[in-house]
Structure formats: structure tokens, C-alpha cells
């Protein structure tokens, strides 16, 4: 197994209530020999995953342990301690095995929790991701996204004053037509009383869902916000607690599953199945990753039958990437790439530094 560090700058910072994301640093991971090779990506994002250093140490340990049979012998790092490292190894293994068996990654993942007989769709619906900004910037970004064919928009909120957010949301609502749904993501910024007040105002406007209005640990507060006319989604709460705890606390209508944050594509699909069987709708998103992990997240979404719009249209946020993007985004949908494993188009990154 080889591990190669990379660093990619964002085209412009993504403003969130948890801070600005300006750069993504991570590791490409490769394993296999000859024709059977797989590639994975570990791109930690503190707040959702372990630190960069903890990720590197976890991957170093795996590299030291790997001996002769790289595909079956690789042990995945602990998905709760070092989810990004676990994601990288899980993905590289899945890609190699799926390619060996001549199957797309989505088909392999489907078996981790859903009915394998239902056909896998060749594309999944996606939302546009719009960072914090002024009212005018937000409306411009929203109308541009709608022109590109998106009918789900996710706006970051909770950075500025709540009243300003309401103005931004109302302005976007007025600027787009009725077929466009808005999602809002506060990244845990509000306290209970602010969130309660905003939910009541947002219920009048009508929005698709409000993501992480309260701090990650406040499952009781989230449960109280439900049923007031706005669906509640949790994201950070999954890393802070668990899907089971969220279900138990009836804290969410929707769970936002980030494969990078939950320890890999396999676990992401398993958790999606747990959520759906409890009546909580799973949504899959990236953590603003390179093309390798973004494509994996598209396969994860496609493994979930009739998945709702996912946060997978994040490639445009990066100023550069590790390979050409095999996923096309049009009419608000992300296409599944052709080929086996992650798909065609990754041959150069799969070869990497072939040091096995
Ligand atoms: O969901 C999306 O539209 C894209 C992903 C996204 O918003 C995100 C990206 C990186 C880190 C955190 C988040 C988030 O959902 O809070
Ligand atoms: Mg979020």
C-alpha cells in the first residue's frame, strides 16, 4: 500500500459557521498489483474527522502492517478514532475488489444494506452548495445554480446575524421559482431560543430542511425543534454521537452522512440503511474532497435506492484537482461514471507510486 500526500486550494473560501474552508489536505492511498489496483482518499476535516497528523499516523501504521496479499490483508484503521484514514483504506480496498470482480462500486455497496435486486440508477440528484455571503452574493450564486439546472440549493447560514440570514433566505426564495427547494445549514451556530424563533419564521417561507441548527451534542434540543413546519437534518451530531443515538432521541428527519466522516463508503451505506429503516432519510455529502472521494460519495448515494438530493456538487469549489472529473453534473444530477470500481478515468492515480 502506498500513501501520497496532496494539498488542494479552494477556488474561493467556503464560508460556514464552523469557519472558512480554504484548502483541503489529504492522502491518496493505493493498493494492489498488476491489473488489480484500487485507489482511496483520506482527507481529514477537523470538526468532522481526526486531525491531519492523526490521519497520517493511522495510515503509517497500516503501511507498516501490510505484507504480501495487499487486498485481503489490509486492516482498516478504526472508523470512529480516525474516520478519514479508515475511509481511505476502505475505499482503496473496495475499488480494487470491485474492479477485480468486474462490478461498479455502487453495486458492491448496495449489498451493504439495501435490496440488491433493485436496479442502480445511473445518476443521483444533487444540491448546489452556496457559502455565506451578502444578500446580493447569495442571490447571484443561487440564480446561477438554478440556471445550471439545480433544483435543490443548500445555503450556509449562521455566520452573520439571524435577521440577515432570514433576509438572504427570503431574497433567494423570491428570486427562484417554486420548483426550487432550499436547504439551510447552520453548522451548529444557534442556541435553542434563536433556533426556535428562526424555525417559526422559516416555516412561513417553506424550506426543504434546516441542517444542524444547534450544537452537535444537543439531541434533546433538536428533537424539540421538530414538528414545527421545518424538517430538521443533523450532520455534526453524527460524528459527536451516532446514527443510533439520533434515531433513539428522535432528533432528526434527515441525517447527512459524509463517508469521509463516518469511516468510509461501506459504513456510510450501512448507516444510511439504519437511518432509512428508522424512517429517517439519509443524504450523502462530500467534505469538499478531491475527485477520488467525491466520486466514491456518488457511488454511496447511488447505492441508496431513491436517494433524495445529495451534497455532491462540490468539485467546482476546488481550484485544482488530482484527475479529470468523470462525474458530470447537469440538470441537477450527478452521473455515475462508466466502468468498474470507482469507474474509468482513475488509471493514472491508481498506479500512483507503485511501491508494493
Ligand atoms: O452538503 C453539501 O452541499 C456539501 C457539503 C457541505 O456542505 C460541507 C462540506 C464540508 C464541510 C462541511 C459541510 C457541511 O455540510 O456542513
Ligand atoms: Mg452540514
Coordinates of C-alpha atoms and ligand atoms in Angstrom, one line a residue:
X1 CA 0.0 0.0 0.0
X2 CA 1.3 3.5 -0.8
X3 CA 0.2 6.8 0.7
X4 CA 0.8 10.1 -1.1
X5 CA 0.0 13.4 0.5
X6 CA -1.7 16.1 -1.5
X7 CA -2.9 19.7 -1.0
X8 CA -5.6 21.4 -3.0
X9 CA -6.7 25.0 -2.6
X10 CA -10.3 26.1 -2.9
X11 CA -11.2 28.5 -5.8
X12 CA -12.6 30.8 -3.1
X13 CA -13.1 30.1 0.6
X14 CA -16.4 28.3 1.6
X15 CA -17.8 30.4 4.4
X16 CA -19.5 28.3 7.1
X17 CA -20.5 28.9 10.7
X18 CA -17.7 26.5 11.7
X19 CA -15.1 28.7 9.9
X20 CA -13.9 29.1 6.4
X21 CA -12.6 26.2 4.4
X22 CA -9.7 27.4 2.2
X23 CA -7.6 24.3 1.5
X24 CA -8.0 20.5 1.6
X25 CA -5.0 18.5 2.6
X26 CA -5.1 14.7 2.5
X27 CA -3.6 11.5 1.2
X28 CA -4.2 9.3 -1.8
X29 CA -3.9 5.7 -1.0
X30 CA -3.2 2.9 -3.4
X31 CA -3.0 -0.8 -3.2
X32 CA -2.9 -3.9 -5.4
X33 CA -0.6 -5.2 -8.1
X34 CA -0.7 -5.5 -11.9
X35 CA -4.2 -5.1 -13.3
X36 CA -5.8 -5.3 -9.8
X37 CA -5.4 -1.9 -8.3
X38 CA -7.5 0.3 -6.1
X39 CA -7.3 3.9 -5.1
X40 CA -8.6 5.6 -2.0
X41 CA -8.6 9.1 -0.4
X42 CA -8.2 10.2 3.2
X43 CA -8.9 13.9 3.5
X44 CA -9.4 14.8 7.2
X45 CA -11.5 17.8 8.2
X46 CA -11.2 18.6 11.9
X47 CA -14.6 19.0 13.4
X48 CA -15.8 16.0 11.4
X49 CA -12.8 13.8 11.4
X50 CA -9.4 13.3 13.1
X51 CA -6.6 15.9 12.5
X52 CA -4.2 15.7 9.6
X53 CA -1.4 14.4 11.8
X54 CA -3.6 11.7 13.4
X55 CA -4.7 10.6 9.9
X56 CA -1.2 10.4 8.7
X57 CA -0.1 8.3 11.8
X58 CA -3.1 5.9 11.3
X59 CA -2.1 5.4 7.6
X60 CA 1.5 4.9 8.5
X61 CA 0.5 2.1 10.8
X62 CA -1.4 0.4 8.1
X63 CA 1.5 0.8 5.6
X64 CA 3.9 -0.9 8.1
X65 CA 1.5 -3.8 8.7
X66 CA 0.8 -4.7 5.0
X67 CA 2.7 -7.7 3.7
X68 CA 2.2 -9.9 0.7
X69 CA -1.5 -10.0 -0.1
X70 CA -2.5 -6.4 -0.2
X71 CA -6.2 -6.6 -1.0
X72 CA -7.4 -9.1 1.6
X73 CA -4.8 -8.5 4.3
X74 CA -5.1 -4.8 4.7
X75 CA -6.6 -3.9 8.1
X76 CA -8.8 -0.7 8.1
X77 CA -8.0 1.9 10.7
X78 CA -10.6 2.5 13.4
X79 CA -13.6 4.3 11.8
X80 CA -14.5 6.1 15.0
X81 CA -11.0 7.2 16.0
X82 CA -9.6 8.0 12.6
X83 CA -12.6 8.1 10.1
X84 CA -10.7 9.8 7.3
X85 CA -7.8 7.2 7.4
X86 CA -10.4 4.4 7.6
X87 CA -12.2 6.0 4.6
X88 CA -9.0 6.0 2.5
X89 CA -8.2 2.3 3.2
X90 CA -11.8 1.1 2.9
X91 CA -12.2 2.9 -0.5
X92 CA -8.9 1.6 -1.9
X93 CA -9.9 -1.9 -0.9
X94 CA -13.4 -1.6 -2.3
X95 CA -12.1 -0.2 -5.6
X96 CA -9.6 -3.0 -6.0
X97 CA -12.1 -5.7 -5.1
X98 CA -14.9 -4.3 -7.3
X99 CA -12.6 -4.0 -10.3
X100 CA -11.3 -7.5 -9.7
X101 CA -14.9 -8.7 -9.7
X102 CA -15.9 -6.5 -12.7
X103 CA -18.6 -4.6 -10.8
X104 CA -19.2 -0.9 -10.2
X105 CA -18.6 0.3 -6.6
X106 CA -22.3 1.3 -6.2
X107 CA -23.4 -2.3 -6.9
X108 CA -21.0 -3.7 -4.2
X109 CA -22.1 -1.0 -1.8
X110 CA -25.8 -1.7 -2.4
X111 CA -25.4 -5.1 -0.8
X112 CA -24.2 -3.4 2.5
X113 CA -27.8 -2.5 3.5
X114 CA -30.3 -2.3 0.7
X115 CA -32.2 -4.6 -1.8
X116 CA -29.6 -5.7 -4.3
X117 CA -32.4 -6.6 -6.8
X118 CA -33.5 -3.1 -7.5
X119 CA -31.6 -1.6 -10.4
X120 CA -29.0 1.1 -9.7
X121 CA -29.7 4.4 -11.2
X122 CA -27.0 5.9 -13.5
X123 CA -27.3 9.3 -11.8
X124 CA -28.3 10.8 -8.4
X125 CA -30.0 14.2 -7.7
X126 CA -27.7 16.8 -6.1
X127 CA -28.0 20.1 -4.4
X128 CA -25.8 23.2 -5.1
X129 CA -23.7 24.3 -2.2
X130 CA -23.7 28.1 -1.5
X131 CA -21.5 29.6 1.2
X132 CA -22.1 32.5 3.4
X133 CA -22.2 35.9 1.7
X134 CA -24.1 39.2 1.4
X135 CA -27.7 39.1 0.3
X136 CA -26.7 40.0 -3.3
X137 CA -23.9 37.4 -3.4
X138 CA -26.2 34.8 -2.2
X139 CA -29.0 35.6 -4.7
X140 CA -26.4 35.7 -7.5
X141 CA -25.0 32.3 -6.6
X142 CA -28.5 30.9 -6.2
X143 CA -29.8 32.1 -9.5
X144 CA -26.6 31.0 -11.3
X145 CA -27.1 27.5 -9.8
X146 CA -30.7 27.4 -10.9
X147 CA -29.7 28.4 -14.4
X148 CA -27.2 25.5 -14.4
X149 CA -30.2 23.2 -13.7
X150 CA -30.1 22.7 -9.9
X151 CA -33.5 22.5 -8.2
X152 CA -32.1 22.0 -4.7
X153 CA -30.0 24.7 -3.2
X154 CA -28.2 24.5 0.1
X155 CA -27.3 27.8 1.7
X156 CA -24.9 28.2 4.6
X157 CA -26.4 30.2 7.4
X158 CA -25.4 31.0 11.0
X159 CA -22.3 33.1 10.2
X160 CA -23.9 36.5 10.5
X161 CA -26.9 37.8 12.3
X162 CA -30.0 35.7 12.2
X163 CA -32.1 38.6 10.7
X164 CA -29.6 38.9 7.9
X165 CA -29.9 35.1 7.2
X166 CA -33.7 35.5 7.1
X167 CA -33.3 38.3 4.6
X168 CA -30.9 36.2 2.5
X169 CA -33.2 33.2 2.5
X170 CA -36.3 35.3 1.7
X171 CA -34.4 37.0 -1.2
X172 CA -33.4 33.7 -2.7
X173 CA -36.9 32.3 -2.2
X174 CA -38.3 35.3 -4.1
X175 CA -35.6 35.1 -6.9
X176 CA -36.1 31.4 -7.8
X177 CA -39.3 29.7 -8.9
X178 CA -41.5 27.4 -6.9
X179 CA -39.9 24.2 -8.2
X180 CA -36.6 25.1 -6.4
X181 CA -36.2 23.8 -2.8
X182 CA -34.0 25.5 -0.3
X183 CA -32.0 23.7 2.4
X184 CA -30.1 25.7 5.1
X185 CA -27.0 24.6 7.0
X186 CA -26.2 26.5 10.2
X187 CA -23.3 24.2 11.2
X188 CA -24.4 24.3 14.9
X189 CA -24.4 28.0 15.2
X190 CA -27.6 28.8 17.1
X191 CA -28.8 28.4 20.7
X192 CA -32.2 26.8 21.4
X193 CA -34.2 30.1 21.6
X194 CA -32.7 31.5 18.4
X195 CA -33.2 28.3 16.5
X196 CA -36.8 28.1 17.7
X197 CA -37.6 31.7 16.6
X198 CA -35.9 31.1 13.2
X199 CA -37.7 27.8 12.6
X200 CA -41.1 29.5 13.1
X201 CA -40.1 32.2 10.6
X202 CA -38.7 29.7 8.2
X203 CA -41.8 27.6 8.4
X204 CA -43.7 30.5 6.8
X205 CA -41.3 30.7 3.9
X206 CA -41.2 26.9 3.4
X207 CA -37.8 25.3 3.2
X208 CA -36.7 21.7 2.4
X209 CA -34.8 21.3 5.7
X210 CA -32.6 23.0 8.2
X211 CA -29.3 21.3 8.9
X212 CA -27.6 21.3 12.3
X213 CA -29.3 24.4 13.8
X214 CA -28.0 23.5 17.2
X215 CA -24.6 22.2 18.5
X216 CA -23.9 18.6 17.7
X217 CA -24.5 17.2 21.2
X218 CA -27.9 18.8 21.7
X219 CA -30.1 16.0 20.6
X220 CA -32.8 16.9 23.0
X221 CA -32.9 20.5 21.6
X222 CA -33.0 19.2 18.1
X223 CA -35.9 16.8 18.9
X224 CA -37.8 19.8 20.3
X225 CA -37.4 21.7 17.1
X226 CA -39.0 19.0 15.0
X227 CA -42.6 19.1 14.0
X228 CA -42.8 22.9 13.8
X229 CA -43.1 23.1 10.0
X230 CA -39.4 22.7 9.1
X231 CA -37.7 19.3 8.7
X232 CA -34.5 19.1 10.8
X233 CA -31.3 17.4 9.5
X234 CA -28.3 16.5 11.5
X235 CA -24.7 16.4 10.3
X236 CA -22.1 17.2 13.0
X237 CA -24.4 15.3 15.5
X238 CA -23.5 12.0 13.8
X239 CA -19.8 12.4 14.5
X240 CA -20.5 13.6 18.1
X241 CA -23.0 10.9 18.8
X242 CA -24.2 8.2 16.4
X243 CA -27.0 7.4 14.0
X244 CA -28.4 5.1 16.6
X245 CA -28.4 7.9 19.2
X246 CA -30.0 10.3 16.8
X247 CA -32.8 7.8 16.0
X248 CA -33.3 7.0 19.6
X249 CA -33.6 10.7 20.5
X250 CA -36.0 11.3 17.5
X251 CA -33.7 14.2 16.9
X252 CA -33.9 14.4 13.1
X253 CA -36.0 13.9 9.9
X254 CA -32.8 13.7 7.8
X255 CA -29.3 12.5 8.5
X256 CA -26.4 13.9 6.5
X257 CA -23.9 11.1 6.0
X258 CA -20.4 12.1 5.0
X259 CA -18.5 9.0 4.0
X260 CA -15.2 10.7 5.0
X261 CA -16.6 11.5 8.5
X262 CA -18.1 8.1 9.2
X263 CA -15.1 6.0 8.3
X264 CA -15.7 5.0 4.7
X265 CA -18.1 4.2 1.9
X266 CA -19.1 0.8 3.4
X267 CA -20.0 2.2 6.8
X268 CA -21.8 5.2 5.1
X269 CA -24.2 2.8 3.3
X270 CA -24.7 0.7 6.4
X271 CA -25.6 3.8 8.4
X272 CA -27.9 5.0 5.6
X273 CA -29.8 1.7 5.8
X274 CA -30.1 2.0 9.6
X275 CA -31.5 5.5 9.2
X276 CA -33.9 4.7 6.5
X277 CA -35.3 1.7 8.3
X278 CA -36.0 4.0 11.2
X279 CA -37.9 6.4 9.0
X280 CA -35.0 9.0 8.9
X281 CA -34.0 10.0 5.3
X282 CA -30.3 9.7 4.5
X283 CA -28.5 12.3 2.5
X284 CA -24.9 11.8 1.3
X285 CA -22.4 14.7 1.0
X286 CA -18.7 15.2 0.5
X287 CA -16.4 17.0 2.8
X288 CA -15.1 19.0 -0.2
X289 CA -12.7 16.4 -1.3
X290 CA -10.6 15.5 -4.4
X291 CA -12.2 13.7 -7.3
X292 CA -11.5 10.3 -5.8
X293 CA -13.6 10.7 -2.6
X294 CA -16.2 12.8 -4.4
X295 CA -16.7 10.0 -6.9
X296 CA -16.9 7.5 -4.1
X297 CA -19.6 9.6 -2.5
X298 CA -21.6 9.5 -5.8
X299 CA -21.4 5.6 -5.6
X300 CA -22.5 5.7 -2.0
X301 CA -25.5 7.8 -2.9
X302 CA -26.4 5.6 -5.9
X303 CA -26.3 2.6 -3.6
X304 CA -29.2 4.0 -1.7
X305 CA -32.5 3.4 -3.6
X306 CA -34.4 6.6 -4.5
X307 CA -32.0 8.8 -2.6
X308 CA -33.0 12.4 -2.2
X309 CA -30.8 15.2 -3.4
X310 CA -27.2 14.9 -2.1
X311 CA -24.4 17.4 -1.4
X312 CA -22.1 16.0 -4.1
X313 CA -21.6 19.0 -6.4
X314 CA -18.5 20.3 -4.7
X315 CA -15.9 19.8 -7.3
X316 CA -16.2 23.3 -8.7
X317 CA -15.1 24.7 -5.3
X318 CA -11.6 23.4 -5.8
X319 CA -9.0 25.4 -7.8
X320 CA -7.3 22.2 -9.0
X321 CA -7.8 18.5 -8.7
X322 CA -5.9 15.2 -8.8
X323 CA -7.5 13.9 -12.1
X324 CA -10.2 14.8 -14.6
X325 CA -13.7 14.5 -13.1
X326 CA -15.5 11.5 -14.6
X327 CA -18.8 12.7 -12.9
X328 CA -20.8 15.1 -14.9
X329 CA -23.3 17.4 -13.2
X330 CA -26.2 18.5 -15.3
X331 CA -29.9 19.1 -14.8
X332 CA -29.3 18.9 -11.1
X333 CA -28.0 15.3 -11.2
X334 CA -24.5 13.7 -10.8
X335 CA -23.8 10.9 -13.2
X336 CA -22.3 7.6 -12.1
X337 CA -19.0 7.1 -14.1
X338 CA -18.8 4.1 -16.5
X339 CA -16.6 1.2 -15.7
X340 CA -15.8 -0.9 -12.6
X341 CA -14.9 0.1 -9.1
X342 CA -14.8 3.9 -8.9
X343 CA -15.0 3.8 -12.6
X344 CA -12.8 4.6 -15.6
X345 CA -10.6 7.6 -15.6
X346 CA -8.6 6.8 -12.5
X347 CA -5.9 4.6 -14.1
X348 CA -3.1 7.2 -13.5
X349 CA -4.0 7.8 -9.9
X350 CA -4.4 4.0 -9.3
X351 CA -0.8 3.5 -10.4
X352 CA 0.5 6.2 -8.1
X353 CA 3.8 5.4 -6.7
X354 CA 3.7 1.6 -7.3
X355 CA 5.9 0.7 -4.4
X356 CA 4.5 -2.6 -3.4
Ligands
LIG1 O1 -23.8 19.3 1.6 C1 -23.3 20.0 0.7 O2 -24.0 20.6 -0.1 C2 -21.8 20.0 0.6 C3 -21.0 19.6 1.7 C4 -21.0 20.6 2.8 O3 -21.9 21.5 2.9 C5 -19.9 20.6 3.8 C6 -18.6 20.5 3.2 C7 -17.5 20.4 4.1 C8 -17.7 20.5 5.4 C9 -19.0 20.6 6.0 C10 -20.1 20.6 5.2 C11 -21.4 20.6 5.8 O4 -22.4 20.0 5.4 O5 -21.5 21.2 6.9
LIG2 MG1 -23.6 20.3 7.3

